[in-house]
PDB file of C-alpha atoms in Angstrom:
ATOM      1  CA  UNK A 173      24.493 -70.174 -12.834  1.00 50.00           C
ATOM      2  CA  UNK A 174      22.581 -66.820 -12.017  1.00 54.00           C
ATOM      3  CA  UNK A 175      19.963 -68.322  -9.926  1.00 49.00           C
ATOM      4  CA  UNK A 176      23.261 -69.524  -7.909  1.00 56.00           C
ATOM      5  CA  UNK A 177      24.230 -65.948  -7.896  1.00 49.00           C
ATOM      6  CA  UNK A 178      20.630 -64.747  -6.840  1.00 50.00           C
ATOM      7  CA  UNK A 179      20.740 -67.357  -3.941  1.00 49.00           C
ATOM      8  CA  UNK A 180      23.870 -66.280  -2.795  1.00 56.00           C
ATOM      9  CA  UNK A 181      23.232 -62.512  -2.720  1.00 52.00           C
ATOM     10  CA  UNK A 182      19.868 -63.237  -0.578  1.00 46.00           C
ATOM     11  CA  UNK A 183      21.831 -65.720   1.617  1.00 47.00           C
ATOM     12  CA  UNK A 184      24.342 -63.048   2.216  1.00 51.00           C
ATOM     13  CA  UNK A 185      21.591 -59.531   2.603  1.00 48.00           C
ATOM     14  CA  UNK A 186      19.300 -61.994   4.982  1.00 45.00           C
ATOM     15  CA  UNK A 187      22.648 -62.757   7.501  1.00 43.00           C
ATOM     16  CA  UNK A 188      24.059 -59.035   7.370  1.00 51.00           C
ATOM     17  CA  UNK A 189      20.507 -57.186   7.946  1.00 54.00           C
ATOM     18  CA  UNK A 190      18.794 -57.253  11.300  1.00 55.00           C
ATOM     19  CA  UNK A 191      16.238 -59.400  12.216  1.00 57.00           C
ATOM     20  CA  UNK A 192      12.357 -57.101  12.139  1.00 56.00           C
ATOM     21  CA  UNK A 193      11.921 -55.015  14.848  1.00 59.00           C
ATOM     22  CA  UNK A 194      15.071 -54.750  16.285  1.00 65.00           C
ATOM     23  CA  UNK A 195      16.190 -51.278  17.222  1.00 74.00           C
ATOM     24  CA  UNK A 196      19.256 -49.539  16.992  1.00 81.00           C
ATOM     25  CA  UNK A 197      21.664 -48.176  19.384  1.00 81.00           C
ATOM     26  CA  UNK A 198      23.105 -44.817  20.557  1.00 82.00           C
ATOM     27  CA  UNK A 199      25.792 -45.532  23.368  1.00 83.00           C
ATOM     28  CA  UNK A 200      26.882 -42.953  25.231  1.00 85.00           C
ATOM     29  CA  UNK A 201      29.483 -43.091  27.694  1.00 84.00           C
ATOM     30  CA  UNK A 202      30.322 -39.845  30.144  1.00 85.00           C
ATOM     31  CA  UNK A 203      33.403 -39.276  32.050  1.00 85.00           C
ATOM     32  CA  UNK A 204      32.293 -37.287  35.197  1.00 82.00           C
ATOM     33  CA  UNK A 205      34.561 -37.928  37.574  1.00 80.00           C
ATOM     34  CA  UNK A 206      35.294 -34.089  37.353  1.00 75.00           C
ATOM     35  CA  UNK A 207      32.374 -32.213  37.307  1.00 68.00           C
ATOM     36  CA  UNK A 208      30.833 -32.049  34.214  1.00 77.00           C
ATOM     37  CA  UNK A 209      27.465 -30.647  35.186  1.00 85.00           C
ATOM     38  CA  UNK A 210      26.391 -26.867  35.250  1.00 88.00           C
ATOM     39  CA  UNK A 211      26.662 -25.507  39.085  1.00 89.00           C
ATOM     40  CA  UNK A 212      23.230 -24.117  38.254  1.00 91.00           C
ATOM     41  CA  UNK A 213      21.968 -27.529  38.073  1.00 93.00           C
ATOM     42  CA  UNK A 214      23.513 -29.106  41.003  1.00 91.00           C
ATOM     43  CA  UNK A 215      22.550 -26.749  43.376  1.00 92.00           C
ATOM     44  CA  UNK A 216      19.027 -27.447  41.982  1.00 94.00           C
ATOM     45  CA  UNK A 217      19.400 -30.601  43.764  1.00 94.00           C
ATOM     46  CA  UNK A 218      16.742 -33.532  42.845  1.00 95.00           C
ATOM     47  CA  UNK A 219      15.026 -31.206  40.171  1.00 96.00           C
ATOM     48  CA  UNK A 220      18.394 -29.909  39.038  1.00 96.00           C
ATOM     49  CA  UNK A 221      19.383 -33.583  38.215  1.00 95.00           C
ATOM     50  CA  UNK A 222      16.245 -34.103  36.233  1.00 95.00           C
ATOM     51  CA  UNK A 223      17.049 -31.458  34.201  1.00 96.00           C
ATOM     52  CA  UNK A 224      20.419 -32.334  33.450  1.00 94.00           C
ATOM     53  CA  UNK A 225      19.427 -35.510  32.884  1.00 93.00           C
ATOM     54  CA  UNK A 226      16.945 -34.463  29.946  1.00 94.00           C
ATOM     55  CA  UNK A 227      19.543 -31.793  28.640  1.00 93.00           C
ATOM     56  CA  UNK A 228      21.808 -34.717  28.131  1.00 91.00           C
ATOM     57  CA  UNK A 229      18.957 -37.180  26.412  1.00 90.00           C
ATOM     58  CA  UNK A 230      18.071 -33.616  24.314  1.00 90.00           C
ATOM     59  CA  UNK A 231      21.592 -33.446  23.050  1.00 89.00           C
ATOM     60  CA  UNK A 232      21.975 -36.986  22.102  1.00 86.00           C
ATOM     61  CA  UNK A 233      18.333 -36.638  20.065  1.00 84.00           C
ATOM     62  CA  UNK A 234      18.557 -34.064  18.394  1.00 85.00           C
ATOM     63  CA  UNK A 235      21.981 -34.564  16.858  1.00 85.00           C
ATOM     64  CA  UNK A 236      20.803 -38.198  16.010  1.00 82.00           C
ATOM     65  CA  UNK A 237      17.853 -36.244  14.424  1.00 79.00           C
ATOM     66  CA  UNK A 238      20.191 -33.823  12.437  1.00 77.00           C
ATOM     67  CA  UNK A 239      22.209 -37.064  11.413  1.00 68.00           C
ATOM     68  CA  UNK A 240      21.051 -37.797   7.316  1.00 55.00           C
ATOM     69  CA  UNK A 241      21.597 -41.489   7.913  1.00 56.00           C
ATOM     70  CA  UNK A 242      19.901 -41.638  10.972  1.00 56.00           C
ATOM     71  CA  UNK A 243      15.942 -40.689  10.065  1.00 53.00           C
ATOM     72  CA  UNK A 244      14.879 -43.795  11.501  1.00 54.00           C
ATOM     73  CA  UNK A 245      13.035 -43.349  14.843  1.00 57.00           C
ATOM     74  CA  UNK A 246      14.005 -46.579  16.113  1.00 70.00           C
ATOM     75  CA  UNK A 247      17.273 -45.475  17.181  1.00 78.00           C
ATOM     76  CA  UNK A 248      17.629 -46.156  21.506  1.00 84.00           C
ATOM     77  CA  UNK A 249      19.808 -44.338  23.891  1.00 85.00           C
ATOM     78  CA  UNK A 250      21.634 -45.549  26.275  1.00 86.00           C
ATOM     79  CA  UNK A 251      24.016 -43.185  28.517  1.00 89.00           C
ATOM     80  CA  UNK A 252      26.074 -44.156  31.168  1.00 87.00           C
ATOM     81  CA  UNK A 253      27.708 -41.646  33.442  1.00 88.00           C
ATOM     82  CA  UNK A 254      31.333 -43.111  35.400  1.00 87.00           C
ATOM     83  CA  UNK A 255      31.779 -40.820  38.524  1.00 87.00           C
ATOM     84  CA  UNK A 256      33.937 -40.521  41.652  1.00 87.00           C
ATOM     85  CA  UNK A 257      30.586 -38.979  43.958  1.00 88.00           C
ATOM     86  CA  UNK A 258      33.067 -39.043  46.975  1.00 87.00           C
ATOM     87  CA  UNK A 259      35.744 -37.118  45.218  1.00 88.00           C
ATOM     88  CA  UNK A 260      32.812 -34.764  43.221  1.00 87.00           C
ATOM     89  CA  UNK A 261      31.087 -34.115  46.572  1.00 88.00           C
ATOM     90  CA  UNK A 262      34.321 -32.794  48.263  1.00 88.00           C
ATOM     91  CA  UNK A 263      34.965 -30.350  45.501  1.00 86.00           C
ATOM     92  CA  UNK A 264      31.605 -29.115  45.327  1.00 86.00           C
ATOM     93  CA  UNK A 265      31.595 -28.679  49.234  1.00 86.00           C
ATOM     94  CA  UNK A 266      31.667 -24.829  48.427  1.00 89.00           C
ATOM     95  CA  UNK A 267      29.124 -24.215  46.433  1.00 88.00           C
ATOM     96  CA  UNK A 268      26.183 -26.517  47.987  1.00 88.00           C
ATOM     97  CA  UNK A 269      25.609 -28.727  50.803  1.00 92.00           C
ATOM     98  CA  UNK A 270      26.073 -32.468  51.123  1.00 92.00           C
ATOM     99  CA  UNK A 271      22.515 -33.230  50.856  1.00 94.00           C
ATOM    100  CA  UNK A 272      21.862 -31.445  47.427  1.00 93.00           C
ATOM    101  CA  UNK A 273      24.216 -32.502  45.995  1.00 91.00           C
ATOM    102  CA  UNK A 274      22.828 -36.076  46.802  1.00 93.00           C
ATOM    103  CA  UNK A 275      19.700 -35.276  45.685  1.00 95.00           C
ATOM    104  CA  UNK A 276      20.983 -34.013  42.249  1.00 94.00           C
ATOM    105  CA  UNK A 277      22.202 -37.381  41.675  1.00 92.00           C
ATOM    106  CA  UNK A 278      18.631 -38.715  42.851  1.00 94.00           C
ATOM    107  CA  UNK A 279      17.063 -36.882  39.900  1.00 95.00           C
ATOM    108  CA  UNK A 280      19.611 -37.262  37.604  1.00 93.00           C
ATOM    109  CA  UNK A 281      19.537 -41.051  37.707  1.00 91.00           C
ATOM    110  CA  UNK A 282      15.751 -40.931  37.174  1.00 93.00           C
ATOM    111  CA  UNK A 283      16.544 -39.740  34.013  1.00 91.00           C
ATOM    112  CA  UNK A 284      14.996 -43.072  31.070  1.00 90.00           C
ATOM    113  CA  UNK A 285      18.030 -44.829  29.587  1.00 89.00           C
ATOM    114  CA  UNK A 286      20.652 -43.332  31.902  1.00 91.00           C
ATOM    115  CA  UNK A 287      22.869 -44.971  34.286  1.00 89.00           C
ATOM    116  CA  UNK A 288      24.919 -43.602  36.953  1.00 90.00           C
ATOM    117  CA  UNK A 289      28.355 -45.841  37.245  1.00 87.00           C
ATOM    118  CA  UNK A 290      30.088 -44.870  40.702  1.00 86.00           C
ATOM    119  CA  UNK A 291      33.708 -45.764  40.563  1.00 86.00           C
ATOM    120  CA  UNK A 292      36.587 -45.269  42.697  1.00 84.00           C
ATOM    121  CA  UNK A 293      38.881 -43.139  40.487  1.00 82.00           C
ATOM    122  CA  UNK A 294      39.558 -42.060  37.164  1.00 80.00           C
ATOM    123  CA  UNK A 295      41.555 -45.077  36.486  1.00 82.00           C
ATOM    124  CA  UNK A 296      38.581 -46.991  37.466  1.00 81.00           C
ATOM    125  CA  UNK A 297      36.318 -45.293  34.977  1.00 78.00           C
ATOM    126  CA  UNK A 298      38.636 -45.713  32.362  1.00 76.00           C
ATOM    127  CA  UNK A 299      38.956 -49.093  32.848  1.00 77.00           C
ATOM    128  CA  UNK A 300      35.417 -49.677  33.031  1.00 73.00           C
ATOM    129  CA  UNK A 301      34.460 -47.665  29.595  1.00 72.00           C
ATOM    130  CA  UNK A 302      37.333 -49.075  27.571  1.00 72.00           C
ATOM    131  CA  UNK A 303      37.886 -51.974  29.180  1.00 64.00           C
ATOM    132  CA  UNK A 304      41.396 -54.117  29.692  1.00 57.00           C
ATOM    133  CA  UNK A 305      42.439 -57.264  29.107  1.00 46.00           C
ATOM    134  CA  UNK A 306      42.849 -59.277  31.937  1.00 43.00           C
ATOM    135  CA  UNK A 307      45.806 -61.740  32.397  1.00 43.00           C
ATOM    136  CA  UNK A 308      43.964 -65.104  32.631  1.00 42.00           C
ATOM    137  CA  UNK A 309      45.405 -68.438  30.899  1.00 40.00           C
ATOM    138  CA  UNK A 310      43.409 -70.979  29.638  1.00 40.00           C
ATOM    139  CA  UNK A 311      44.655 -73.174  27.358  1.00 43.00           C
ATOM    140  CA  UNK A 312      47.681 -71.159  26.543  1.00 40.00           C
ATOM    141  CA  UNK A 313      44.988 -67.842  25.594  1.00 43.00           C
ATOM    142  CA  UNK A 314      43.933 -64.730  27.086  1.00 43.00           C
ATOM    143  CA  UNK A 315      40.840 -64.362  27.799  1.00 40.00           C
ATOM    144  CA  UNK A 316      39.457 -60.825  26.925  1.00 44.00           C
ATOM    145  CA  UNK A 317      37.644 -58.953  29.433  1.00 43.00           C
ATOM    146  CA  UNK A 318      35.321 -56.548  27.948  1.00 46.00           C
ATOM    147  CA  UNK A 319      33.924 -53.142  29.361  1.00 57.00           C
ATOM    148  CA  UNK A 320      31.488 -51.080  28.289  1.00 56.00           C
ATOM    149  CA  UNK A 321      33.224 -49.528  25.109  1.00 62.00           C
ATOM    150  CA  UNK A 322      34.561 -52.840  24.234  1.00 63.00           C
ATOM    151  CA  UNK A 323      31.312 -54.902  24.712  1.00 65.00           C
ATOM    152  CA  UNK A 324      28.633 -52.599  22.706  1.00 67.00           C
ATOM    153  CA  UNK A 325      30.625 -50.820  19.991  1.00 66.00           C
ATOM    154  CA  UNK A 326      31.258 -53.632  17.925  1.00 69.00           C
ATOM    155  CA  UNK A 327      27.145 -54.638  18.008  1.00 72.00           C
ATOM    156  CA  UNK A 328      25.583 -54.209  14.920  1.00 73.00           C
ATOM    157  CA  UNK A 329      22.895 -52.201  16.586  1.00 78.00           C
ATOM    158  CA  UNK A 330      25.490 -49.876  17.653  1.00 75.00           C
ATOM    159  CA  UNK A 331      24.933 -46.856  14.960  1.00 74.00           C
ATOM    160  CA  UNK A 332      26.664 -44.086  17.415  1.00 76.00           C
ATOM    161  CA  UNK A 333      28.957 -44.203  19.912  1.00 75.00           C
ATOM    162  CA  UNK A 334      29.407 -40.896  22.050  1.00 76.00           C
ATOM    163  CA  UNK A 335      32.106 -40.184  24.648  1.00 70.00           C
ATOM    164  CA  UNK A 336      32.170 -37.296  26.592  1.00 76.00           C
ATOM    165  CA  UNK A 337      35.675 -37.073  29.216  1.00 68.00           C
ATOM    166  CA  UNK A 338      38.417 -35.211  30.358  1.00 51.00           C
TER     167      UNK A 338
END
């Protein structure tokens, strides 16, 4: 009977850990389809971006390195940012040019692990970070249509989830 019991408990441990050298995740997901960056930064332009870009990653590490549970250095980041650069570009028209504020996008999304998402409104970026369930029968079922939030939070790599929006 307790070597049953012993089987069982390693059966179980060896499913729910993860397999050797598998990392885990930090998902961050930024609304910035207001602006959301420092003025300082974006009329920087390319080097602006990069810095804003390594502010970001700085944040995200260093509260993952003030986090007890998280002392592993194994933890990845990955940071997407959902933004309307038509709409941004228009409000920012005061304070620089077209062209920098291109640029600041150029060095921002040179940034490791981040991703610049254009979308076409806040709607869209909303849908796209929590995702919606679209209306599709087969066999009498829905079939769920996952987003970004929906798709990576539930992954057992997934230690953090950030969200940064308006």
């Amino acid at each position: 009977m307790e070597v049953t019991v012993w089987k069982q408990a390693h059966s179980t441990a060896s499913r729910e850990s993860k397999p050797i050298g598998q990392k885990d995740l930090a998902l961050c997901m930024i609304d910035g389809t207001r602006s959301v960056f420092s003025t300082s930064y974006i009329t920087e332009g390319e080097v602006g971006g990069r810095k804003a870009g390594q502010e970001i990653i700085r944040g995200i590490v260093n509260y993952l390195a003030d986090a007890s549970s998280l002392q592993d250095s194994t933890v990845k980041v990955s940071i997407s940012i959902y933004i309307t650069k038509t709409r941004l570009r228009n409000d920012l028209a005061s304070i620089c040019p077209r062209e920098q504020f291109d640029n600041f996008f150029v060095g921002l999304n040179e940034t490791p692990y981040l991703n610049i998402v254009e979308v076409n409104s806040k709607r869209d970026a909303d849908k796209k970070i929590q995702g919606e369930y679209l209306q599709v029968t087969l066999n009498f079922s829905n079939v769920p249509h996952p987003e970004h939030l929906q798709l990576f939070a539930d992954l057992p790599q997934a230690v953090r989830v950030f969200f940064s929006g308006l």
